[in-house]
PDB file of C-alpha atoms and ligand atoms in Angstrom:
ATOM      1  CA  UNK J 179       0.061  -0.213  -0.343  1.00 53.00           C
ATOM      2  CA  UNK J 180       1.512   3.221  -0.900  1.00 55.00           C
ATOM      3  CA  UNK J 181       0.302   5.928   1.865  1.00 54.00           C
ATOM      4  CA  UNK J 182       0.810   8.403  -1.246  1.00 52.00           C
ATOM      5  CA  UNK J 183      -1.444   7.473  -3.516  1.00 54.00           C
ATOM      6  CA  UNK J 184      -4.076   5.649  -1.392  1.00 53.00           C
ATOM      7  CA  UNK J 185      -7.122   7.653  -0.368  1.00 54.00           C
ATOM      8  CA  UNK J 186      -7.602   5.487   2.242  1.00 55.00           C
ATOM      9  CA  UNK J 187      -4.345   5.874   3.769  1.00 49.00           C
ATOM     10  CA  UNK J 188      -4.756   9.504   3.196  1.00 52.00           C
ATOM     11  CA  UNK J 189      -7.910   9.165   5.482  1.00 51.00           C
ATOM     12  CA  UNK J 190      -6.128   7.685   8.474  1.00 52.00           C
ATOM     13  CA  UNK J 191      -3.696  10.073   8.403  1.00 52.00           C
ATOM     14  CA  UNK J 192      -6.371  12.743   8.517  1.00 53.00           C
ATOM     15  CA  UNK J 193      -7.716  11.170  11.328  1.00 51.00           C
ATOM     16  CA  UNK J 194      -4.841  10.955  13.089  1.00 51.00           C
ATOM     17  CA  UNK J 195      -3.265  14.025  12.784  1.00 53.00           C
ATOM     18  CA  UNK J 196      -6.777  15.519  14.327  1.00 50.00           C
ATOM     19  CA  UNK J 197      -7.574  13.400  16.608  1.00 53.00           C
ATOM     20  CA  UNK J 198      -8.968  15.809  19.357  1.00 65.00           C
ATOM     21  CA  UNK J 199     -12.267  17.040  16.565  1.00 77.00           C
ATOM     22  CA  UNK J 200     -14.678  14.260  15.600  1.00 90.00           C
ATOM     23  CA  UNK J 201     -14.203  13.626  12.165  1.00 94.00           C
ATOM     24  CA  UNK J 202     -17.269  12.346  11.888  1.00 96.00           C
ATOM     25  CA  UNK J 203     -19.234  15.079  13.791  1.00 96.00           C
ATOM     26  CA  UNK J 204     -22.987  14.845  14.812  1.00 96.00           C
ATOM     27  CA  UNK J 205     -25.447  16.782  13.559  1.00 97.00           C
ATOM     28  CA  UNK J 206     -25.903  20.600  14.982  1.00 95.00           C
ATOM     29  CA  UNK J 207     -28.003  23.401  14.775  1.00 96.00           C
ATOM     30  CA  UNK J 208     -25.176  25.425  12.726  1.00 94.00           C
ATOM     31  CA  UNK J 209     -24.610  22.575  10.381  1.00 95.00           C
ATOM     32  CA  UNK J 210     -27.947  22.876   9.668  1.00 96.00           C
ATOM     33  CA  UNK J 211     -28.581  26.350   9.450  1.00 95.00           C
ATOM     34  CA  UNK J 212     -25.344  26.110   6.849  1.00 92.00           C
ATOM     35  CA  UNK J 213     -27.325  23.627   5.092  1.00 94.00           C
ATOM     36  CA  UNK J 214     -30.357  25.027   5.125  1.00 96.00           C
ATOM     37  CA  UNK J 215     -32.134  21.993   6.246  1.00 97.00           C
ATOM     38  CA  UNK J 216     -33.493  20.329   9.446  1.00 98.00           C
ATOM     39  CA  UNK J 217     -30.716  19.046  11.999  1.00 98.00           C
ATOM     40  CA  UNK J 218     -33.102  15.878  12.059  1.00 98.00           C
ATOM     41  CA  UNK J 219     -32.219  15.690   8.121  1.00 98.00           C
ATOM     42  CA  UNK J 220     -28.319  15.726   8.937  1.00 98.00           C
ATOM     43  CA  UNK J 221     -28.733  13.351  11.794  1.00 98.00           C
ATOM     44  CA  UNK J 222     -30.287  10.837   9.753  1.00 98.00           C
ATOM     45  CA  UNK J 223     -27.681  11.588   6.780  1.00 98.00           C
ATOM     46  CA  UNK J 224     -25.213  10.193   9.515  1.00 98.00           C
ATOM     47  CA  UNK J 225     -26.995   7.572  10.512  1.00 98.00           C
ATOM     48  CA  UNK J 226     -27.063   6.386   7.220  1.00 98.00           C
ATOM     49  CA  UNK J 227     -23.386   6.920   6.666  1.00 98.00           C
ATOM     50  CA  UNK J 228     -22.737   5.094   9.758  1.00 98.00           C
ATOM     51  CA  UNK J 229     -24.384   2.512   9.273  1.00 98.00           C
ATOM     52  CA  UNK J 230     -23.559   1.791   5.442  1.00 98.00           C
ATOM     53  CA  UNK J 231     -20.553   3.735   3.882  1.00 98.00           C
ATOM     54  CA  UNK J 232     -17.966   0.667   5.731  1.00 97.00           C
ATOM     55  CA  UNK J 233     -19.098  -2.316   4.420  1.00 96.00           C
ATOM     56  CA  UNK J 234     -17.540  -2.629   1.241  1.00 97.00           C
ATOM     57  CA  UNK J 235     -14.232  -0.156   2.203  1.00 97.00           C
ATOM     58  CA  UNK J 236     -13.033   1.516   4.540  1.00 97.00           C
ATOM     59  CA  UNK J 237     -14.513   4.839   5.723  1.00 97.00           C
ATOM     60  CA  UNK J 238     -14.459   7.712   3.042  1.00 98.00           C
ATOM     61  CA  UNK J 239     -14.467  10.520   5.534  1.00 97.00           C
ATOM     62  CA  UNK J 240     -16.542  13.941   5.252  1.00 97.00           C
ATOM     63  CA  UNK J 241     -13.821  15.856   5.200  1.00 95.00           C
ATOM     64  CA  UNK J 242     -11.481  14.073   2.851  1.00 95.00           C
ATOM     65  CA  UNK J 243     -13.338  15.084  -0.038  1.00 95.00           C
ATOM     66  CA  UNK J 244     -14.506  18.294  -1.935  1.00 95.00           C
ATOM     67  CA  UNK J 245     -18.342  18.932  -1.493  1.00 95.00           C
ATOM     68  CA  UNK J 246     -18.190  18.901  -4.884  1.00 96.00           C
ATOM     69  CA  UNK J 247     -16.749  15.518  -5.140  1.00 97.00           C
ATOM     70  CA  UNK J 248     -19.325  14.564  -2.935  1.00 97.00           C
ATOM     71  CA  UNK J 249     -22.031  15.641  -5.037  1.00 97.00           C
ATOM     72  CA  UNK J 250     -20.490  13.325  -8.088  1.00 98.00           C
ATOM     73  CA  UNK J 251     -20.185   9.712  -5.855  1.00 98.00           C
ATOM     74  CA  UNK J 252     -22.948   9.897  -4.166  1.00 98.00           C
ATOM     75  CA  UNK J 253     -25.251   8.408  -6.784  1.00 98.00           C
ATOM     76  CA  UNK J 254     -23.764   6.135  -7.428  1.00 98.00           C
ATOM     77  CA  UNK J 255     -22.139   5.190  -3.630  1.00 98.00           C
ATOM     78  CA  UNK J 256     -26.681   5.833  -2.409  1.00 98.00           C
ATOM     79  CA  UNK J 257     -26.619   2.700  -5.287  1.00 98.00           C
ATOM     80  CA  UNK J 258     -24.154   1.096  -3.942  1.00 98.00           C
ATOM     81  CA  UNK J 259     -25.332   0.950  -0.506  1.00 98.00           C
ATOM     82  CA  UNK J 260     -29.269   0.178  -1.887  1.00 98.00           C
ATOM     83  CA  UNK J 261     -30.349   3.707  -0.576  1.00 98.00           C
ATOM     84  CA  UNK J 262     -33.497   5.713  -1.733  1.00 98.00           C
ATOM     85  CA  UNK J 263     -33.400   8.707  -3.445  1.00 98.00           C
ATOM     86  CA  UNK J 264     -34.413  10.574  -0.278  1.00 98.00           C
ATOM     87  CA  UNK J 265     -31.651   8.707   2.145  1.00 98.00           C
ATOM     88  CA  UNK J 266     -29.159   9.232  -0.755  1.00 98.00           C
ATOM     89  CA  UNK J 267     -30.042  13.060  -0.309  1.00 98.00           C
ATOM     90  CA  UNK J 268     -29.706  12.639   3.375  1.00 98.00           C
ATOM     91  CA  UNK J 269     -26.355  11.313   3.679  1.00 98.00           C
ATOM     92  CA  UNK J 270     -24.565  13.831   0.648  1.00 98.00           C
ATOM     93  CA  UNK J 271     -26.200  16.833   2.622  1.00 97.00           C
ATOM     94  CA  UNK J 272     -24.608  15.300   5.844  1.00 98.00           C
ATOM     95  CA  UNK J 273     -21.001  14.704   4.305  1.00 98.00           C
ATOM     96  CA  UNK J 274     -21.096  18.055   2.940  1.00 97.00           C
ATOM     97  CA  UNK J 275     -21.813  20.133   6.351  1.00 96.00           C
ATOM     98  CA  UNK J 276     -19.627  17.393   8.113  1.00 96.00           C
ATOM     99  CA  UNK J 277     -16.755  18.632   5.493  1.00 95.00           C
ATOM    100  CA  UNK J 278     -17.194  22.548   6.692  1.00 94.00           C
ATOM    101  CA  UNK J 279     -17.847  21.605   9.961  1.00 92.00           C
ATOM    102  CA  UNK J 280     -14.318  19.321   9.925  1.00 92.00           C
ATOM    103  CA  UNK J 281     -12.117  21.952   7.996  1.00 89.00           C
ATOM    104  CA  UNK J 282     -13.665  24.984   9.654  1.00 84.00           C
ATOM    105  CA  UNK J 283     -12.187  23.409  13.043  1.00 65.00           C
ATOM    106  CA  UNK J 284      -9.300  21.487  11.578  1.00 49.00           C
ATOM    107  CA  UNK J 285      -7.568  22.663   8.832  1.00 46.00           C
ATOM    108  CA  UNK J 286      -6.815  26.034   6.774  1.00 43.00           C
ATOM    109  CA  UNK J 287      -8.476  26.002   3.408  1.00 44.00           C
TER     110      UNK J 287
HETATM  111  C1  HEC H 348     -21.906  -2.427  -2.204  1.00 57.38           C
HETATM  112  C2  HEC H 348     -20.185  -2.257  -1.652  1.00 57.38           C
HETATM  113  C3  HEC H 348     -20.312  -0.925  -1.355  1.00 57.38           C
HETATM  114  C4  HEC H 348     -20.717   0.119  -0.557  1.00 57.38           C
HETATM  115  C5  HEC H 348     -22.441  -0.017   0.636  1.00 57.38           C
HETATM  116  C6  HEC H 348     -19.937   1.619  -0.694  1.00 57.38           C
HETATM  117  N1  HEC H 348     -19.086   1.555  -1.498  1.00 57.38           N
HETATM  118 FE1  HEC H 348     -18.518   3.210  -1.520  1.00 57.38          FE
HETATM  119  N2  HEC H 348     -17.359   2.166  -3.493  1.00 57.38           N
HETATM  120  C7  HEC H 348     -17.462   0.476  -3.554  1.00 57.38           C
HETATM  121  C8  HEC H 348     -16.491   0.511  -4.477  1.00 57.38           C
HETATM  122  C9  HEC H 348     -16.440  -0.992  -5.512  1.00 57.38           C
HETATM  123  C10 HEC H 348     -15.887   1.317  -4.956  1.00 57.38           C
HETATM  124  C11 HEC H 348     -14.851   1.700  -6.198  1.00 57.38           C
HETATM  125  C12 HEC H 348     -14.570   2.325  -7.361  1.00 57.38           C
HETATM  126  C13 HEC H 348     -16.393   2.644  -7.641  1.00 57.38           C
HETATM  127  O1  HEC H 348     -16.874   1.549  -8.202  1.00 57.38           O
HETATM  128  O2  HEC H 348     -16.404   3.823  -8.505  1.00 57.38           O
HETATM  129  C14 HEC H 348     -16.074   2.684  -4.019  1.00 57.38           C
HETATM  130  C15 HEC H 348     -15.479   3.588  -4.073  1.00 57.38           C
HETATM  131  C16 HEC H 348     -16.115   4.641  -3.160  1.00 57.38           C
HETATM  132  C17 HEC H 348     -15.549   6.193  -3.332  1.00 57.38           C
HETATM  133  C18 HEC H 348     -14.380   6.593  -4.025  1.00 57.38           C
HETATM  134  C19 HEC H 348     -12.729   6.444  -3.829  1.00 57.38           C
HETATM  135  C20 HEC H 348     -11.939   6.925  -4.760  1.00 57.38           C
HETATM  136  O3  HEC H 348     -10.633   5.811  -4.959  1.00 57.38           O
HETATM  137  O4  HEC H 348     -12.327   7.794  -4.922  1.00 57.38           O
HETATM  138  C21 HEC H 348     -15.565   6.818  -2.074  1.00 57.38           C
HETATM  139  C22 HEC H 348     -15.905   8.052  -2.357  1.00 57.38           C
HETATM  140  C23 HEC H 348     -16.929   6.118  -1.849  1.00 57.38           C
HETATM  141  N3  HEC H 348     -16.975   5.048  -2.452  1.00 57.38           N
HETATM  142  C24 HEC H 348     -17.991   6.421  -0.676  1.00 57.38           C
HETATM  143  C25 HEC H 348     -18.816   5.545  -0.063  1.00 57.38           C
HETATM  144  C26 HEC H 348     -20.214   5.790   0.641  1.00 57.38           C
HETATM  145  C27 HEC H 348     -19.888   7.523   1.377  1.00 57.38           C
HETATM  146  C28 HEC H 348     -21.011   5.100   0.403  1.00 57.38           C
HETATM  147  C29 HEC H 348     -21.977   4.665   1.804  1.00 57.38           C
HETATM  148  C30 HEC H 348     -23.242   6.118   0.801  1.00 57.38           C
HETATM  149  C31 HEC H 348     -20.184   4.135   0.423  1.00 57.38           C
HETATM  150  N4  HEC H 348     -18.743   4.370  -0.607  1.00 57.38           N
HETATM  151  C32 HEC H 348     -20.466   2.801   0.155  1.00 57.38           C
HETATM  152  C33 HEC H 348     -18.119   0.095  -3.591  1.00 57.38           C
HETATM  153  C34 HEC H 348     -19.426   0.268  -2.436  1.00 57.38           C
END
């Protein structure tokens, strides 16, 4: 496994370097406000992400991928995980919100 090329290696590094901040943050009112959605929807998205997104490969953390990337990949991965369209949207919104939270708290853009 080459660390430089592997996204999964990079994820472990991100998680390792910023241990004090949850890389899979719980849904907050701030995140909901930021995304213009209900907090419940983010919480549902997080649940679905936790339950479905590490079945076939290591979990790809929200902060690892840009929001545009998540938008591009979720239709395919939602299908892989056999999510309904609305569940797929919940996961996507959560991933985009969590990306912002993780980067806002941790990393320079
Ligand atoms: C049924 C198995 C399966 C499930 C469930 C699944 N994936 Fe995947 N995933 C794959 C496979 C296989 C690939 C490899 C490439 C491809 O098919 O596009 C992949 C690739 C990826 C990639 C791209 C990695 C790269 O190299 O850029 C991301 C990101 C990803 N998955 C996220 C998710 C998320 C988020 C979920 C939950 C909604 C999920 N996956 C659920 C099978 C799965």
